[in-house]
Coordinates of C-alpha atoms in Angstrom, one line a residue:
Chain M
M29 CA 2.0 234.6 -47.2
L30 CA 4.8 232.3 -48.2
L31 CA 2.5 229.3 -47.9
Q32 CA -0.1 231.0 -50.1
T33 CA 2.5 231.8 -52.7
L34 CA 3.7 228.2 -52.7
N35 CA 0.1 227.0 -52.9
L36 CA -0.3 229.0 -56.1
V37 CA 2.9 227.5 -57.5
G38 CA 1.4 224.1 -56.8
I39 CA -1.8 225.1 -58.6
A40 CA 0.1 226.4 -61.6
V41 CA 2.2 223.2 -61.9
F42 CA -0.9 221.0 -61.6
A43 CA -2.7 223.2 -64.1
A44 CA 0.2 222.9 -66.5
S45 CA 0.1 219.1 -66.3
G46 CA -3.7 219.2 -67.1
A47 CA -3.3 221.7 -69.9
L48 CA -0.6 219.5 -71.5
V49 CA -3.0 216.5 -71.4
G50 CA -5.6 218.8 -73.1
V51 CA -3.1 219.8 -75.8
N52 CA -2.3 216.1 -76.5
K53 CA -6.0 215.3 -76.7
R54 CA -6.3 218.1 -79.3
L55 CA -8.9 220.1 -77.3
D56 CA -9.7 223.7 -78.2
I57 CA -8.3 226.5 -76.0
F58 CA -11.4 226.5 -73.8
G59 CA -11.2 222.7 -73.3
I60 CA -7.5 223.1 -72.4
C61 CA -8.4 225.7 -69.8
V62 CA -11.1 223.5 -68.4
V63 CA -8.9 220.5 -68.0
G64 CA -6.0 222.7 -66.7
A65 CA -8.2 224.4 -64.2
T66 CA -9.9 221.2 -63.1
T67 CA -6.4 219.7 -62.5
G68 CA -5.1 222.7 -60.7
I69 CA -8.0 223.4 -58.4
G70 CA -10.0 220.1 -58.4
G71 CA -8.2 218.7 -55.4
G72 CA -9.0 221.8 -53.4
I73 CA -12.6 221.7 -54.5
L74 CA -13.0 218.1 -53.4
R75 CA -11.3 219.0 -50.1
D76 CA -13.8 221.8 -49.5
L77 CA -16.8 219.6 -50.5
L78 CA -15.6 217.0 -48.0
L79 CA -15.1 219.6 -45.2
G80 CA -18.3 221.5 -45.9
I81 CA -16.7 224.8 -47.0
H82 CA -19.3 226.4 -49.3
P83 CA -18.8 227.6 -51.9
P84 CA -15.3 226.1 -52.3
T85 CA -12.6 228.7 -51.8
S86 CA -10.9 228.0 -55.2
L87 CA -14.2 228.9 -57.0
D88 CA -15.1 231.9 -54.7
R89 CA -11.8 233.8 -54.6
W90 CA -9.9 234.9 -57.7
P91 CA -6.2 234.0 -57.2
S92 CA -6.5 230.2 -57.6
I93 CA -8.6 230.0 -60.7
T94 CA -6.8 233.0 -62.3
V95 CA -3.4 231.2 -61.9
A96 CA -4.8 227.9 -63.2
V97 CA -6.4 229.5 -66.3
A98 CA -3.5 231.7 -67.0
T99 CA -1.1 228.8 -66.8
S100 CA -3.3 226.8 -69.2
I101 CA -3.3 229.6 -71.7
V102 CA 0.4 229.9 -71.5
V103 CA 0.7 226.1 -72.0
S104 CA -1.5 226.3 -75.1
F105 CA 1.1 228.6 -76.7
A106 CA 4.3 227.4 -75.1
H107 CA 3.8 223.6 -75.2
P108 CA 6.4 222.9 -77.8
A109 CA 9.0 224.4 -75.5
L110 CA 7.8 222.6 -72.4
S111 CA 9.4 219.3 -73.4
K112 CA 12.7 221.0 -72.8
V113 CA 11.8 221.9 -69.2
W114 CA 10.0 218.6 -68.4
N115 CA 12.4 217.8 -65.6
A116 CA 11.5 221.1 -63.9
V117 CA 7.8 220.4 -64.3
I118 CA 8.2 216.9 -62.7
L119 CA 10.1 218.6 -59.8
F120 CA 7.4 221.2 -59.3
D121 CA 4.7 218.6 -59.6
A122 CA 6.3 216.5 -56.8
F123 CA 6.5 219.7 -54.7
G124 CA 2.9 220.7 -55.4
M125 CA 1.7 217.2 -54.4
G126 CA 3.6 217.4 -51.1
L127 CA 2.3 220.9 -50.4
F128 CA -1.4 220.1 -51.2
A129 CA -1.2 216.9 -49.0
T130 CA 0.1 218.7 -46.0
G131 CA -1.9 221.9 -46.5
G132 CA -5.1 219.9 -47.0
A133 CA -4.5 217.9 -43.9
S134 CA -3.9 221.1 -41.9
I135 CA -7.1 222.7 -43.1
A136 CA -9.0 219.5 -42.3
L137 CA -7.7 219.5 -38.8
D138 CA -8.8 223.2 -38.5
H139 CA -12.3 222.1 -39.6
G140 CA -12.6 219.4 -36.9
S141 CA -11.6 216.3 -38.8
S142 CA -10.2 213.3 -36.9
A143 CA -6.6 212.4 -37.4
L144 CA -7.6 209.7 -39.9
G145 CA -10.0 212.1 -41.7
A146 CA -7.2 214.7 -42.0
V147 CA -4.8 212.2 -43.6
L148 CA -7.4 211.1 -46.1
V149 CA -8.6 214.6 -46.9
G150 CA -5.0 215.7 -47.3
A151 CA -4.3 212.9 -49.7
T152 CA -7.5 213.7 -51.6
T153 CA -6.4 217.3 -52.0
A154 CA -3.1 216.2 -53.4
L155 CA -4.4 213.4 -55.7
G156 CA -8.0 214.6 -56.6
G157 CA -7.0 217.1 -59.3
G158 CA -5.1 214.4 -61.2
V159 CA -7.8 211.8 -60.9
L160 CA -10.4 214.3 -62.1
R161 CA -8.1 215.2 -65.0
D162 CA -7.8 211.6 -66.1
M163 CA -11.5 210.8 -65.7
L164 CA -12.4 213.9 -67.7
V165 CA -10.3 212.9 -70.7
N166 CA -11.4 209.3 -70.3
E167 CA -8.2 207.7 -69.1
V168 CA -7.7 205.2 -66.3
P169 CA -6.2 207.5 -63.6
L170 CA -2.4 207.5 -63.6
L171 CA -2.6 207.2 -59.8
L172 CA -3.9 203.7 -60.3
H173 CA -1.0 202.5 -62.3
R174 CA 2.4 201.4 -61.1
D175 CA 4.0 204.5 -59.8
L176 CA 4.7 205.6 -56.3
Y177 CA 2.6 208.8 -56.1
A178 CA -0.1 208.3 -53.6
V179 CA 2.0 206.8 -50.8
P180 CA 4.1 209.9 -50.4
A181 CA 1.0 212.0 -50.3
L182 CA -0.5 209.9 -47.5
L183 CA 2.8 210.0 -45.6
G184 CA 3.2 213.8 -45.9
A185 CA -0.4 214.3 -44.7
A186 CA 0.3 211.9 -41.8
V187 CA 3.4 213.8 -40.7
T188 CA 1.3 217.0 -40.5
V189 CA -1.3 215.2 -38.4
V190 CA 1.2 213.6 -36.1
G191 CA 2.9 217.0 -35.7
D192 CA -0.4 218.5 -34.7
A193 CA -1.0 215.8 -32.1
L194 CA 2.5 216.4 -30.7
D195 CA 1.8 220.2 -30.5
V196 CA 4.6 220.9 -33.1
P197 CA 3.9 224.4 -34.6
A198 CA 1.7 223.9 -37.7
G199 CA 4.1 225.6 -40.0
A200 CA 6.9 223.2 -39.0
A201 CA 4.8 220.1 -39.4
V202 CA 3.6 221.3 -42.8
I203 CA 7.2 221.9 -43.9
A204 CA 8.4 218.6 -42.6
G205 CA 5.6 216.7 -44.3
T206 CA 6.0 218.5 -47.6
I207 CA 9.8 217.8 -47.6
L208 CA 9.1 214.1 -46.9
A209 CA 6.4 213.7 -49.5
T210 CA 8.3 215.6 -52.2
G211 CA 11.6 213.8 -51.4
L212 CA 10.1 210.4 -51.4
R213 CA 8.3 211.0 -54.7
L214 CA 11.5 212.2 -56.4
L215 CA 13.4 209.3 -54.9
A216 CA 10.8 206.9 -56.2
L217 CA 11.0 208.5 -59.7
W218 CA 14.9 208.5 -59.7
R219 CA 15.1 204.9 -58.5
S220 CA 12.1 203.7 -60.5
W221 CA 10.5 202.3 -57.4
H222 CA 7.0 201.0 -57.7
L223 CA 4.6 198.9 -55.7
P224 CA 4.0 195.2 -56.5
R225 CA 0.9 194.0 -58.3
A226 CA -1.5 191.3 -57.1
I227 CA 0.0 187.8 -56.4
G228 CA 0.6 185.9 -59.6
Q229 CA 1.0 189.0 -61.8
N230 CA 4.2 190.9 -62.6
Chain I
M8 CA -43.8 230.7 -61.5
L9 CA -42.8 231.4 -65.1
L10 CA -39.1 230.9 -64.1
Q11 CA -40.0 227.5 -62.5
T12 CA -41.9 226.4 -65.5
L13 CA -39.0 227.4 -67.8
N14 CA -36.6 225.6 -65.4
L15 CA -38.6 222.4 -65.9
V16 CA -38.5 222.9 -69.7
G17 CA -34.7 223.1 -69.4
I18 CA -34.6 219.9 -67.3
A19 CA -36.8 218.1 -69.8
V20 CA -34.6 219.1 -72.8
F21 CA -31.4 218.1 -71.0
A22 CA -33.0 214.8 -69.9
A23 CA -34.0 214.1 -73.5
S24 CA -30.4 214.6 -74.7
G25 CA -29.2 212.2 -72.0
A26 CA -31.9 209.7 -72.7
L27 CA -31.0 209.7 -76.4
V28 CA -27.4 209.0 -75.6
G29 CA -28.6 206.1 -73.4
V30 CA -30.7 204.8 -76.3
N31 CA -27.7 205.0 -78.7
K32 CA -25.6 203.1 -76.1
R33 CA -28.3 200.4 -76.1
L34 CA -29.0 200.7 -72.3
D35 CA -32.1 199.2 -70.8
I36 CA -35.0 201.4 -69.8
F37 CA -33.7 202.0 -66.3
G38 CA -30.2 202.9 -67.6
I39 CA -31.8 205.3 -70.1
C40 CA -33.7 206.9 -67.2
V41 CA -30.5 207.1 -65.1
V42 CA -28.6 208.8 -67.8
G43 CA -31.5 211.1 -68.7
A44 CA -32.1 212.1 -65.0
T45 CA -28.4 212.6 -64.4
T46 CA -28.2 214.9 -67.4
G47 CA -31.4 216.8 -66.5
I48 CA -30.8 217.4 -62.8
G49 CA -27.0 216.7 -62.5
G50 CA -26.1 220.4 -63.0
G51 CA -28.5 221.4 -60.3
I52 CA -27.2 218.8 -57.9
L53 CA -23.6 219.9 -58.4
R54 CA -24.7 223.5 -57.8
D55 CA -26.4 222.5 -54.6
L56 CA -23.3 220.5 -53.5
L57 CA -21.1 223.5 -54.2
L58 CA -23.4 225.9 -52.3
G59 CA -24.1 223.6 -49.4
I60 CA -27.8 223.1 -50.0
H61 CA -28.5 219.7 -48.4
P62 CA -30.1 217.5 -49.6
P63 CA -30.0 218.9 -53.2
T64 CA -33.3 220.4 -54.1
S65 CA -33.6 218.3 -57.3
L66 CA -33.5 215.1 -55.2
D67 CA -35.6 216.3 -52.4
R68 CA -38.6 217.8 -54.3
W69 CA -40.6 215.8 -56.8
P70 CA -41.1 218.1 -59.9
S71 CA -37.5 218.1 -61.3
I72 CA -36.8 214.4 -61.1
T73 CA -40.4 213.5 -62.2
V74 CA -40.0 215.6 -65.3
A75 CA -36.5 214.2 -66.0
V76 CA -37.6 210.5 -65.7
A77 CA -40.9 211.0 -67.5
T78 CA -39.0 212.6 -70.4
S79 CA -36.5 209.8 -70.5
I80 CA -39.4 207.2 -70.7
V81 CA -41.0 209.1 -73.5
V82 CA -37.7 209.2 -75.4
S83 CA -37.3 205.5 -75.0
F84 CA -40.5 205.0 -77.0
A85 CA -40.5 208.1 -79.2
H86 CA -36.8 208.2 -80.2
P87 CA -37.3 207.2 -83.8
A88 CA -39.5 210.3 -84.3
L89 CA -37.1 212.6 -82.5
S90 CA -34.7 212.9 -85.4
K91 CA -37.4 214.8 -87.2
V92 CA -37.6 217.4 -84.5
W93 CA -33.9 217.5 -83.9
N94 CA -33.7 221.2 -84.7
A95 CA -36.3 221.9 -82.0
V96 CA -34.3 219.9 -79.5
I97 CA -31.1 221.9 -80.2
L98 CA -33.1 225.2 -79.9
F99 CA -34.5 224.1 -76.5
D100 CA -31.1 222.8 -75.4
A101 CA -29.5 226.2 -76.0
F102 CA -32.3 227.8 -74.1
G103 CA -32.0 225.4 -71.2
M104 CA -28.3 226.1 -71.0
G105 CA -28.8 229.8 -70.8
L106 CA -31.5 229.5 -68.2
F107 CA -29.5 227.1 -66.0
A108 CA -26.4 229.4 -66.2
T109 CA -28.3 232.5 -65.2
G110 CA -30.5 230.8 -62.7
G111 CA -27.5 229.0 -61.1
A112 CA -25.6 232.3 -60.8
S113 CA -28.7 234.0 -59.2
I114 CA -29.1 231.2 -56.6
A115 CA -25.3 231.3 -55.9
L116 CA -25.5 235.1 -55.2
D117 CA -28.5 234.4 -52.8
H118 CA -26.3 232.0 -50.9
G119 CA -23.4 234.4 -50.4
S120 CA -21.1 233.6 -53.3
S121 CA -18.7 236.2 -54.5
A122 CA -19.3 237.5 -58.1
L123 CA -16.6 235.2 -59.4
G124 CA -18.1 232.3 -57.5
A125 CA -21.5 233.0 -58.9
V126 CA -20.3 233.0 -62.5
L127 CA -18.5 229.7 -62.0
V128 CA -21.4 228.1 -60.1
G129 CA -23.8 229.3 -62.8
A130 CA -21.6 227.8 -65.6
T131 CA -21.3 224.5 -63.6
T132 CA -25.1 224.4 -63.3
A133 CA -25.4 224.8 -67.1
L134 CA -22.6 222.4 -68.1
G135 CA -22.5 219.9 -65.2
G136 CA -25.3 217.7 -66.4
G137 CA -23.8 217.2 -69.9
V138 CA -20.3 216.5 -68.4
L139 CA -21.8 213.9 -66.0
R140 CA -23.7 212.3 -68.9
D141 CA -20.6 212.0 -71.0
M142 CA -18.4 210.7 -68.1
L143 CA -21.2 208.1 -67.2
V144 CA -21.3 206.6 -70.7
N145 CA -17.5 206.8 -71.0
E146 CA -17.0 209.5 -73.5
V147 CA -14.7 212.5 -73.5
P148 CA -17.1 215.3 -72.5
L149 CA -18.5 217.1 -75.6
L150 CA -17.8 220.3 -73.8
L151 CA -14.1 219.7 -74.2
H152 CA -14.4 219.4 -78.0
R153 CA -14.4 222.2 -80.5
D154 CA -17.8 223.8 -80.0
L155 CA -18.7 227.1 -78.5
Y156 CA -20.9 225.9 -75.6
A157 CA -19.2 226.9 -72.4
V158 CA -18.4 230.5 -73.3
P159 CA -22.0 231.5 -73.7
A160 CA -22.8 229.9 -70.4
L161 CA -20.1 231.9 -68.7
L162 CA -21.2 235.1 -70.3
G163 CA -24.8 234.5 -69.4
A164 CA -23.9 233.9 -65.8
A165 CA -21.7 237.0 -65.9
V166 CA -24.5 239.2 -67.1
T167 CA -26.6 238.1 -64.2
V168 CA -23.8 238.9 -61.7
V169 CA -23.1 242.3 -63.2
G170 CA -26.8 243.1 -63.2
D171 CA -26.9 242.2 -59.5
A172 CA -24.0 244.5 -58.8
L173 CA -25.7 247.3 -60.7
D174 CA -29.0 246.7 -58.7
V175 CA -30.9 245.7 -61.8
P176 CA -33.9 243.7 -60.8
A177 CA -33.0 240.0 -60.6
G178 CA -35.6 239.0 -63.1
A179 CA -34.4 241.4 -65.7
A180 CA -30.7 240.4 -65.3
V181 CA -31.7 236.7 -65.6
I182 CA -33.7 237.3 -68.7
A183 CA -31.0 239.4 -70.3
G184 CA -28.3 236.8 -69.5
T185 CA -30.5 234.0 -70.8
I186 CA -31.1 235.7 -74.1
L187 CA -27.4 236.5 -74.5
A188 CA -26.3 232.9 -73.7
T189 CA -29.0 231.3 -75.8
G190 CA -28.5 233.7 -78.7
L191 CA -24.7 233.4 -78.8
R192 CA -25.0 229.6 -78.7
L193 CA -27.4 229.5 -81.6
L194 CA -25.3 232.0 -83.5
A195 CA -22.2 229.8 -82.9
L196 CA -24.1 226.8 -84.2
W197 CA -25.5 228.6 -87.2
R198 CA -22.2 230.1 -88.2
S199 CA -20.1 227.0 -87.2
W200 CA -18.0 229.1 -84.9
H201 CA -15.5 227.4 -82.8
L202 CA -12.5 228.2 -80.6
P203 CA -8.9 227.6 -81.9
R204 CA -6.8 224.7 -80.7
A205 CA -3.3 225.0 -79.1
I206 CA -0.6 226.5 -81.2
G207 CA 0.7 224.3 -83.9
Q208 CA -2.5 222.3 -84.2
N209 CA -5.5 222.8 -86.4
Chain C
M11 CA -24.4 197.0 -33.0
L12 CA -25.8 194.2 -35.3
L13 CA -26.6 196.8 -37.9
Q14 CA -23.1 198.3 -37.7
T15 CA -21.5 194.8 -38.1
L16 CA -23.7 194.1 -41.1
N17 CA -22.8 197.5 -42.5
L18 CA -19.1 196.5 -42.3
V19 CA -19.9 193.2 -44.0
G20 CA -21.5 195.2 -46.8
I21 CA -18.4 197.4 -47.1
A22 CA -16.1 194.3 -47.2
V23 CA -18.1 192.7 -50.0
F24 CA -18.3 195.9 -52.1
A25 CA -14.6 196.4 -51.5
A26 CA -13.8 192.9 -52.6
S27 CA -15.7 193.5 -55.9
G28 CA -13.7 196.7 -56.5
A29 CA -10.4 195.0 -55.6
L30 CA -11.1 192.2 -58.0
V31 CA -11.7 194.7 -60.8
G32 CA -8.4 196.3 -59.8
V33 CA -6.6 192.9 -60.0
N34 CA -8.1 192.3 -63.5
K35 CA -7.0 195.7 -64.6
R36 CA -3.4 194.8 -63.4
L37 CA -3.2 197.7 -61.0
D38 CA -0.5 197.7 -58.3
I39 CA -1.4 196.9 -54.7
F40 CA -2.1 200.6 -53.9
G41 CA -4.3 201.0 -57.0
I42 CA -6.2 197.8 -55.9
C43 CA -6.7 199.3 -52.5
V44 CA -7.9 202.6 -54.0
V45 CA -10.5 201.0 -56.2
G46 CA -11.5 198.6 -53.4
A47 CA -11.9 201.4 -50.9
T48 CA -13.7 203.6 -53.3
T49 CA -16.2 200.8 -54.1
G50 CA -16.6 199.9 -50.4
I51 CA -17.1 203.4 -49.0
G52 CA -17.9 205.5 -52.0
G53 CA -21.6 205.1 -51.7
G54 CA -21.5 206.3 -48.1
I55 CA -19.3 209.2 -49.0
L56 CA -21.8 210.3 -51.7
R57 CA -24.6 209.9 -49.2
D58 CA -22.8 212.2 -46.7
L59 CA -22.0 214.8 -49.3
L60 CA -25.7 214.9 -50.3
L61 CA -26.8 215.2 -46.7
G62 CA -24.2 217.7 -45.6
I63 CA -22.4 215.4 -43.1
H64 CA -18.8 216.8 -43.0
P65 CA -16.4 215.3 -43.2
P66 CA -18.0 212.0 -44.4
T67 CA -18.2 209.4 -41.7
S68 CA -16.4 206.8 -43.7
L69 CA -13.4 209.0 -44.0
D70 CA -13.4 210.3 -40.5
R71 CA -13.8 207.1 -38.4
W72 CA -11.5 204.1 -38.8
P73 CA -13.7 201.0 -39.1
S74 CA -15.1 201.5 -42.6
I75 CA -11.9 202.3 -44.4
T76 CA -9.9 199.8 -42.4
V77 CA -12.3 197.0 -43.4
A78 CA -12.3 198.2 -47.0
V79 CA -8.5 198.4 -47.3
A80 CA -7.9 195.1 -45.4
T81 CA -10.3 193.3 -47.7
S82 CA -8.6 194.8 -50.8
I83 CA -5.2 193.5 -49.5
V84 CA -6.6 190.1 -48.8
V85 CA -8.1 190.0 -52.4
S86 CA -4.7 190.9 -53.9
F87 CA -3.3 187.7 -52.4
A88 CA -6.3 185.5 -52.4
H89 CA -7.9 186.3 -55.8
P90 CA -7.1 183.0 -57.4
A91 CA -9.2 181.3 -54.8
L92 CA -12.1 183.7 -55.0
S93 CA -13.5 182.3 -58.2
K94 CA -14.4 179.2 -56.2
V95 CA -16.5 181.2 -53.8
W96 CA -18.0 183.5 -56.4
N97 CA -21.5 182.5 -55.6
A98 CA -21.0 183.5 -52.0
V99 CA -19.6 186.9 -53.1
I100 CA -22.7 187.5 -55.3
L101 CA -24.9 186.6 -52.3
F102 CA -23.1 189.0 -50.0
D103 CA -23.1 191.7 -52.7
A104 CA -26.9 191.5 -53.0
F105 CA -27.2 191.7 -49.2
G106 CA -24.8 194.6 -49.0
M107 CA -26.8 196.4 -51.7
G108 CA -30.0 196.0 -49.7
L109 CA -28.4 197.0 -46.5
F110 CA -26.9 200.2 -47.9
A111 CA -30.1 201.2 -49.6
T112 CA -32.2 200.9 -46.5
G113 CA -29.6 202.2 -44.2
G114 CA -28.9 205.2 -46.4
A115 CA -32.6 206.0 -46.6
S116 CA -32.9 205.8 -42.8
I117 CA -30.0 208.2 -42.3
A118 CA -31.4 210.6 -44.9
L119 CA -34.8 210.7 -43.0
D120 CA -32.9 211.4 -39.8
H121 CA -31.2 214.3 -41.6
G122 CA -34.5 215.9 -42.7
S123 CA -34.8 214.6 -46.2
S124 CA -38.3 214.3 -47.8
A125 CA -39.6 210.8 -48.5
L126 CA -38.5 211.2 -52.2
G127 CA -35.1 212.5 -51.1
A128 CA -34.6 209.6 -48.7
V129 CA -35.4 207.0 -51.4
L130 CA -33.0 208.6 -53.9
V131 CA -30.2 209.0 -51.2
G132 CA -30.7 205.4 -50.2
A133 CA -30.4 204.2 -53.7
T134 CA -27.3 206.4 -54.2
T135 CA -25.7 204.9 -51.1
A136 CA -26.3 201.4 -52.5
L137 CA -25.3 202.1 -56.1
G138 CA -22.7 204.9 -55.8
G139 CA -19.7 202.8 -54.9
G140 CA -20.2 200.5 -57.9
V141 CA -20.7 203.5 -60.3
L142 CA -17.5 205.2 -58.9
R143 CA -15.6 201.9 -59.3
D144 CA -16.6 201.6 -63.0
M145 CA -15.9 205.3 -63.8
L146 CA -12.5 205.1 -62.1
V147 CA -11.4 202.1 -64.2
N148 CA -13.0 203.7 -67.3
E149 CA -15.9 201.3 -67.9
V150 CA -19.5 202.2 -68.6
P151 CA -21.1 201.5 -65.2
L152 CA -22.5 198.0 -65.0
L153 CA -25.6 199.6 -63.4
L154 CA -26.5 201.0 -66.8
H155 CA -26.4 197.7 -68.6
R156 CA -29.2 195.1 -68.7
D157 CA -29.3 193.8 -65.2
L158 CA -31.9 194.3 -62.5
Y159 CA -29.8 195.9 -59.8
A160 CA -31.0 199.5 -59.2
V161 CA -34.7 198.7 -59.0
P162 CA -34.3 196.4 -55.9
A163 CA -32.3 199.2 -54.3
L164 CA -35.0 201.8 -55.0
L165 CA -37.7 199.4 -53.7
G166 CA -35.7 198.6 -50.5
A167 CA -35.2 202.3 -49.8
A168 CA -38.9 202.9 -50.5
V169 CA -40.0 200.3 -48.0
T170 CA -37.9 202.0 -45.3
V171 CA -39.5 205.3 -46.1
V172 CA -43.0 204.0 -46.2
G173 CA -42.3 202.2 -42.9
D174 CA -41.2 205.4 -41.4
A175 CA -44.3 207.2 -42.6
L176 CA -46.5 204.5 -41.0
D177 CA -44.5 204.7 -37.7
V178 CA -43.2 201.2 -38.0
P179 CA -40.1 200.9 -35.8
A180 CA -37.0 201.9 -37.8
G181 CA -35.3 198.6 -37.3
A182 CA -38.2 196.6 -38.6
A183 CA -38.6 198.8 -41.7
V184 CA -34.8 198.5 -42.4
I185 CA -35.0 194.7 -42.1
A186 CA -38.0 194.4 -44.3
G187 CA -36.5 196.6 -47.0
T188 CA -33.2 194.8 -46.9
I189 CA -34.9 191.4 -47.2
L190 CA -37.0 192.7 -50.2
A191 CA -34.1 194.3 -52.0
T192 CA -31.8 191.3 -51.4
G193 CA -34.4 188.8 -52.3
L194 CA -35.5 190.6 -55.5
R195 CA -31.9 191.0 -56.6
L196 CA -31.2 187.3 -56.1
L197 CA -34.4 186.3 -57.8
A198 CA -33.6 188.5 -60.8
L199 CA -30.1 186.8 -61.0
W200 CA -31.5 183.3 -60.6
R201 CA -34.3 183.8 -63.2
S202 CA -32.1 186.1 -65.5
W203 CA -34.7 188.8 -65.4
H204 CA -33.8 192.1 -67.0
L205 CA -35.5 195.3 -68.1
P206 CA -36.4 195.9 -71.7
R207 CA -34.4 198.3 -74.0
A208 CA -35.8 201.2 -75.9
I209 CA -38.4 200.5 -78.5
G210 CA -37.0 199.0 -81.7
Q211 CA -34.0 197.4 -79.9
N212 CA -33.6 194.0 -78.4

C-alpha cells in the first residue's frame, strides 16, 4: 500500500517533468497531457512490454494514468509557480527514479528474469519515460548528456537484485536500493559530478 | 469482410500520408516505402505489442503490408497529382483514424483489456502510425501540435467500449464510434477548432 | 557455437558504429555505452518483442550486452585509431547485417511466424539497431537515405525462409542468405549503387 502510493508519487513527478517540457514546447493542453503521461507511465509500459505483461498495467488500470494526466493538467495551469518549487521537483524526481528502478527490478524478478535482466529492466523502468519524452519532442535524450542519472538507477536496481539473491526481504532490498539511487543522484547534482567524455574530448 | 476491406482502406490512406512525407524529405523509393508502411501498419503493430499478439498480425499476414507498400509505390509516382485530391485524402484519413480507433478498442476487449485499457489501446492504434512516422523523419509529432486529432480517436474508442458494456452488438458500436470520431475530426478541421495551450500562452 | 560467436561479432561491430556516433555527439562515457549497446542489441530486442520472447534474450543473458558495452568502452578510448581501420568496420558491419537478417528470420520461423513474418522480423533484427541509434541521437535514420542497405537484409532473410520451405538444412540456408546479403551490400558500396527517388526528383 505504501509502495503503491510512493509509485504514484513517482508517476506524478515524472509526469510533471514531461508536462513542463510540453509547456515549453508550446503544445496544446492535449499535447501536454500526452507528453506528461508518456513520461509518467512510459517506463512502466516499456517494463511490461519487456516482461510480457499484456496489456501493460499502467494502461489497463486507472490510477497510474489518472495521476499522470491530472498532474499534467495541473502543470498546464500552475507552471508559472513551479519555478519556485523547482528544488522540490528535482528532489521528487530523484526519488521517483530510485523507486522505479528498484520496483522495476523487483517485478522483473517476480516474472522470471535473470539477475542481469532484472537490473536492466529496472533501469529501463526508471529511465524509459524520460527517454520517450525527449524522443517525442525531438530532443537528444538528456540521459545521454553529461549528468549522472543512469548510473544511480543501475545501482539501485542492482541492490534489489543482490538483496533478492541473499534472501533479504523484498521490501528491505527495495528500500535500500531506492535510498542508494536517490542519494547518489542528489549527491551527484549537489557536487556537480559527471562522467568523463571519450578520450581527447572535454 | 466489409470491416476488413475498410481496414485496408484505412491502411492505404495512412500509408499515403507517410509516403508523401517521405517524398517531401527526398528519401529514395525504399525509404518512402518504409515510412509509408510504418505509418500504415505501425498503429496496428503497437496494438499487437500491447496486447501480446505475436508476431503482430500486420507483419505476419500479407494483405496489410502489401496494401501499405503498394500505396507507397503509387505515391512515389503519382505524388504531383495528389495535391489535386488532397481534400479526398484528408477525408479518408479522418475515416481511417475513426476506424482504427474503434477497431483497436474492439480487438483489445476481445483480448481481455479493461474498459480503460481498450480506450487507450484503440487510441494508440489510431494515432501510433502517425507518431512513428513523425519520429522516424525527425519531426515533433503533429499529434502534439494544435489540432483536434487525438480527442476524436479517444471518443470513438470510448463509444465502442461503452457499447460493449451495454451489450450493443459489436458491429453497431464500432460503426457508431467510427462515425462519431470521423465526423468530429472533420468538423474540427472545417471549423478550425483547436485546444487551448497552457495558461499564459496563446 | 560458430553461429553464436559470429552473432557476437555482429553485435560488437554494430555497437562500435553506435559508440562512434556517441563520440561524435560528444556524449559522456555512459551515453556512449547506451548508444553503443542500443545499436548492438536493439535489433535483437525488437525481434524478441515482436516474437513474444520475454524478457528479450539480449537483456536476460550476459554475453550480448557484455560484448556491446565492452566494445563501446574500447571505442571511447580507441576512436582516434578507428578511422584507420574504417574499411574493416564497414566490412564487418555488412557481415553483421547479413547475419542478423538470416538469424532473425530463422528464429522467427522457429517461433511460428509465417514466411512473410519471418522475412520482416529478420530485416527488423538487422536494421532495428541502426534505426534506434539514429532516433536516439535525433537524426533521420540513415536507412531512409539513399543507400542500398535494407534491400540486402530483406533478400538475405528471404533466402533463409525459402531454404526452410525447401527443407534445406537451416545452417546452409542461413549461410547462403548471409553471403548473399553481405555480398550485395558490399557490391552496392563498391559500385555506389543506390535506389531512385520519387518521380521528378533526383
